[in-house]
Amino acid sequence: MLTEERRILALRTCVLAGRLLVENGSNMERVNDTLDRMAKNAGLRKFQAFTTLTGIVASSDDLPNSQVADIRRRKNDLSKVAAVNEVSRELASGLIELPEAHAQLKSIERQMTEWWQNPLEAFAAAVLSAALMIVFTGDVVDWWAAFIIGGVMPLVPGIPLTNAARDLVSGNLISGPTRGIEAILTAVAIGSAIVIIMRFS
């Protein structure tokens, strides 16, 4: 049987993993599956978790005290999602113990995006858009327009739209519509800005 200290550490580890997954663009089915697997491998019994886009509540052993994580910011960083999944797999296979898993998750949490990554993504998308326009249309005069419009492609909410569809299919009627509305509003805002610029430029 787990000691109180280890049970609390296990709950904190599971909640931290779930928060990192939600914050970095994972769909809810993956979050719930990862939480259940980590809880089982950490020795928690009767583990229960309530996950939404704005918070996670988890408890085990039918005890009243729970662990809660407040989620206030979200982005799309699938490298962190993959890193959390790797920690979960290593915990399941016995390569690491619970304290080390918690330490690795804290290290993932502290990782910062390099300042050059977002401008590099925008530049790469712009170059690709201009090149594809020349290849498929043969228009070498208006390549600059495709270059400028293509620079906004990393902002298009492809991941949130995919996650919204997956959440709806899996029966999560809280995060699915929420993510879908958020993604649609973002897409409409981007499209409207492009149309306005093209119309009045």
CSV table of C-alpha atoms in Angstrom, one decimal:
chain,number,residue,atom,x,y,z
A,1,MET,CA,0.0,0.0,0.0
A,2,LEU,CA,1.2,3.5,-0.9
A,3,THR,CA,2.3,5.8,1.8
A,4,GLU,CA,0.5,9.2,2.0
A,5,GLU,CA,3.7,11.0,0.8
A,6,ARG,CA,4.1,8.7,-2.3
A,7,ARG,CA,0.4,8.9,-3.1
A,8,ILE,CA,0.5,12.7,-3.1
A,9,LEU,CA,3.6,12.6,-5.3
A,10,ALA,CA,1.9,10.3,-7.7
A,11,LEU,CA,-1.2,12.5,-7.9
A,12,ARG,CA,1.0,15.6,-8.4
A,13,THR,CA,3.0,13.8,-11.2
A,14,CYS,CA,-0.2,12.7,-13.0
A,15,VAL,CA,-1.8,16.2,-12.7
A,16,LEU,CA,1.5,17.9,-13.9
A,17,ALA,CA,1.6,15.5,-16.9
A,18,GLY,CA,-2.0,16.3,-17.8
A,19,ARG,CA,-1.5,20.0,-17.5
A,20,LEU,CA,1.5,19.9,-19.8
A,21,LEU,CA,-0.4,17.9,-22.3
A,22,VAL,CA,-3.4,20.2,-22.3
A,23,GLU,CA,-1.3,23.4,-22.4
A,24,ASN,CA,0.7,22.2,-25.4
A,25,GLY,CA,-2.1,21.1,-27.6
A,26,SER,CA,-3.0,17.5,-26.9
A,27,ASN,CA,-6.5,16.2,-27.3
A,28,MET,CA,-8.5,15.1,-24.3
A,29,GLU,CA,-8.5,11.4,-25.1
A,30,ARG,CA,-4.8,11.3,-25.0
A,31,VAL,CA,-4.7,13.3,-21.8
A,32,ASN,CA,-7.1,11.0,-20.0
A,33,ASP,CA,-5.3,7.9,-21.3
A,34,THR,CA,-1.9,9.2,-20.2
A,35,LEU,CA,-3.2,10.1,-16.8
A,36,ASP,CA,-4.8,6.7,-16.3
A,37,ARG,CA,-1.6,4.8,-17.4
A,38,MET,CA,0.6,6.9,-15.2
A,39,ALA,CA,-1.6,6.5,-12.2
A,40,LYS,CA,-1.8,2.8,-12.7
A,41,ASN,CA,2.0,2.5,-13.0
A,42,ALA,CA,2.5,4.7,-10.0
A,43,GLY,CA,0.4,2.4,-7.9
A,44,LEU,CA,-2.7,4.5,-7.4
A,45,ARG,CA,-6.0,2.7,-7.0
A,46,LYS,CA,-9.4,3.9,-8.0
A,47,PHE,CA,-7.8,6.8,-9.8
A,48,GLN,CA,-10.3,9.4,-11.1
A,49,ALA,CA,-9.6,12.6,-13.1
A,50,PHE,CA,-11.7,15.4,-14.5
A,51,THR,CA,-10.0,17.2,-17.3
A,52,THR,CA,-11.1,20.3,-19.2
A,53,LEU,CA,-9.3,23.0,-21.2
A,54,THR,CA,-9.1,25.2,-18.1
A,55,GLY,CA,-8.3,22.8,-15.3
A,56,ILE,CA,-7.6,19.3,-14.0
A,57,VAL,CA,-8.9,17.6,-10.8
A,58,ALA,CA,-7.5,14.2,-9.8
A,59,SER,CA,-8.0,11.9,-6.8
A,60,SER,CA,-7.5,8.3,-5.9
A,61,ASP,CA,-8.4,5.7,-3.2
A,62,ASP,CA,-11.8,7.4,-2.6
A,63,LEU,CA,-10.1,9.9,-0.4
A,64,PRO,CA,-11.5,13.5,-0.2
A,65,ASN,CA,-8.3,15.4,-0.8
A,66,SER,CA,-7.5,15.9,-4.5
A,67,GLN,CA,-4.9,17.6,-6.6
A,68,VAL,CA,-6.0,20.5,-8.8
A,69,ALA,CA,-4.2,22.2,-11.7
A,70,ASP,CA,-5.4,25.5,-13.1
A,71,ILE,CA,-4.7,25.9,-16.9
A,72,ARG,CA,-4.6,29.5,-18.0
A,73,ARG,CA,-2.5,29.4,-21.2
A,74,ARG,CA,-2.5,27.1,-24.2
A,75,LYS,CA,-0.3,26.8,-27.2
A,76,ASN,CA,0.7,24.2,-29.8
A,77,ASP,CA,4.0,22.6,-28.9
A,78,LEU,CA,3.8,19.0,-29.9
A,79,SER,CA,7.5,18.4,-28.9
A,80,LYS,CA,6.4,18.8,-25.3
A,81,VAL,CA,3.5,16.4,-25.8
A,82,ALA,CA,5.9,13.8,-27.2
A,83,ALA,CA,8.3,14.4,-24.3
A,84,VAL,CA,5.5,13.9,-21.7
A,85,ASN,CA,4.4,10.7,-23.5
A,86,GLU,CA,8.0,9.5,-23.4
A,87,VAL,CA,8.2,10.0,-19.7
A,88,SER,CA,4.9,8.1,-19.3
A,89,ARG,CA,6.3,5.2,-21.4
A,90,GLU,CA,9.6,5.1,-19.4
A,91,LEU,CA,7.6,5.0,-16.1
A,92,ALA,CA,5.5,2.2,-17.4
A,93,SER,CA,8.5,0.1,-18.5
A,94,GLY,CA,10.3,0.6,-15.2
A,95,LEU,CA,13.2,2.6,-16.7
A,96,ILE,CA,12.5,5.5,-14.2
A,97,GLU,CA,10.9,5.7,-10.8
A,98,LEU,CA,8.2,8.1,-9.8
A,99,PRO,CA,10.4,10.9,-8.3
A,100,GLU,CA,12.5,10.9,-11.5
A,101,ALA,CA,9.4,11.0,-13.6
A,102,HIS,CA,8.2,14.1,-11.7
A,103,ALA,CA,11.6,15.7,-12.0
A,104,GLN,CA,11.6,15.1,-15.8
A,105,LEU,CA,8.1,16.6,-16.1
A,106,LYS,CA,9.2,19.7,-14.2
A,107,SER,CA,12.2,20.0,-16.6
A,108,ILE,CA,9.8,19.8,-19.6
A,109,GLU,CA,7.7,22.5,-18.0
A,110,ARG,CA,10.7,24.8,-17.7
A,111,GLN,CA,11.7,24.4,-21.4
A,112,MET,CA,11.3,27.6,-23.3
A,113,THR,CA,10.7,28.1,-27.0
A,114,GLU,CA,13.7,29.6,-28.7
A,115,TRP,CA,13.1,33.2,-29.9
A,116,TRP,CA,14.0,32.2,-33.5
A,117,GLN,CA,11.6,29.3,-33.9
A,118,ASN,CA,8.4,31.2,-34.7
A,119,PRO,CA,10.0,33.6,-37.2
A,120,LEU,CA,11.7,30.6,-38.8
A,121,GLU,CA,8.4,28.8,-39.2
A,122,ALA,CA,6.8,31.9,-40.8
A,123,PHE,CA,9.7,32.4,-43.2
A,124,ALA,CA,9.7,28.7,-44.2
A,125,ALA,CA,6.0,28.8,-44.8
A,126,ALA,CA,6.3,32.0,-46.9
A,127,VAL,CA,9.1,30.5,-49.0
A,128,LEU,CA,7.1,27.3,-49.6
A,129,SER,CA,4.0,29.2,-50.6
A,130,ALA,CA,5.9,31.3,-53.1
A,131,ALA,CA,7.7,28.3,-54.6
A,132,LEU,CA,4.4,26.3,-54.9
A,133,MET,CA,2.7,29.3,-56.6
A,134,ILE,CA,5.5,29.5,-59.2
A,135,VAL,CA,5.5,25.7,-59.7
A,136,PHE,CA,1.8,25.2,-60.1
A,137,THR,CA,0.8,28.4,-61.8
A,138,GLY,CA,4.0,29.6,-63.6
A,139,ASP,CA,3.4,33.1,-62.3
A,140,VAL,CA,6.7,34.6,-61.4
A,141,VAL,CA,5.4,38.1,-61.1
A,142,ASP,CA,3.1,37.8,-58.1
A,143,TRP,CA,5.3,35.5,-56.1
A,144,TRP,CA,5.7,38.2,-53.4
A,145,ALA,CA,1.9,38.1,-52.7
A,146,ALA,CA,2.1,34.3,-52.0
A,147,PHE,CA,5.2,34.9,-49.9
A,148,ILE,CA,3.4,37.5,-47.7
A,149,ILE,CA,0.1,35.5,-47.4
A,150,GLY,CA,2.0,32.3,-46.8
A,151,GLY,CA,3.8,33.8,-43.8
A,152,VAL,CA,0.6,33.5,-41.8
A,153,MET,CA,0.1,29.8,-42.4
A,154,PRO,CA,1.7,28.8,-39.1
A,155,LEU,CA,-1.1,30.7,-37.4
A,156,VAL,CA,-3.9,28.6,-39.1
A,157,PRO,CA,-5.4,26.5,-36.3
A,158,GLY,CA,-5.0,23.1,-37.8
A,159,ILE,CA,-4.1,21.3,-34.6
A,160,PRO,CA,-7.1,22.8,-32.6
A,161,LEU,CA,-9.5,21.9,-35.4
A,162,THR,CA,-8.2,18.3,-35.4
A,163,ASN,CA,-8.3,18.0,-31.7
A,164,ALA,CA,-11.9,19.4,-31.6
A,165,ALA,CA,-13.0,16.8,-34.1
A,166,ARG,CA,-11.3,14.0,-32.1
A,167,ASP,CA,-12.7,15.2,-28.8
A,168,LEU,CA,-16.2,15.3,-30.3
A,169,VAL,CA,-15.8,11.8,-31.8
A,170,SER,CA,-14.6,10.5,-28.4
A,171,GLY,CA,-17.6,12.0,-26.6
A,172,ASN,CA,-16.0,14.9,-24.9
A,173,LEU,CA,-18.7,17.5,-25.2
A,174,ILE,CA,-16.9,20.1,-23.2
A,175,SER,CA,-13.5,20.6,-24.9
A,176,GLY,CA,-14.7,19.6,-28.4
A,177,PRO,CA,-17.1,22.5,-29.0
A,178,THR,CA,-14.9,24.9,-27.1
A,179,ARG,CA,-11.8,24.1,-29.2
A,180,GLY,CA,-13.9,24.1,-32.4
A,181,ILE,CA,-15.3,27.6,-31.7
A,182,GLU,CA,-11.9,28.9,-30.7
A,183,ALA,CA,-10.3,27.5,-33.9
A,184,ILE,CA,-13.1,28.7,-36.2
A,185,LEU,CA,-12.8,32.3,-34.7
A,186,THR,CA,-9.1,32.2,-35.2
A,187,ALA,CA,-9.4,31.1,-38.8
A,188,VAL,CA,-12.1,33.7,-39.5
A,189,ALA,CA,-9.9,36.4,-38.1
A,190,ILE,CA,-6.9,35.4,-40.2
A,191,GLY,CA,-9.0,35.1,-43.3
A,192,SER,CA,-10.7,38.4,-42.8
A,193,ALA,CA,-7.3,40.1,-42.3
A,194,ILE,CA,-6.0,38.7,-45.5
A,195,VAL,CA,-9.1,39.7,-47.5
A,196,ILE,CA,-9.0,43.2,-46.2
A,197,ILE,CA,-5.3,43.6,-47.0
A,198,MET,CA,-5.7,42.2,-50.5
A,199,ARG,CA,-8.8,44.3,-51.1
A,200,PHE,CA,-7.3,47.7,-50.1
A,201,SER,CA,-3.7,47.2,-51.0
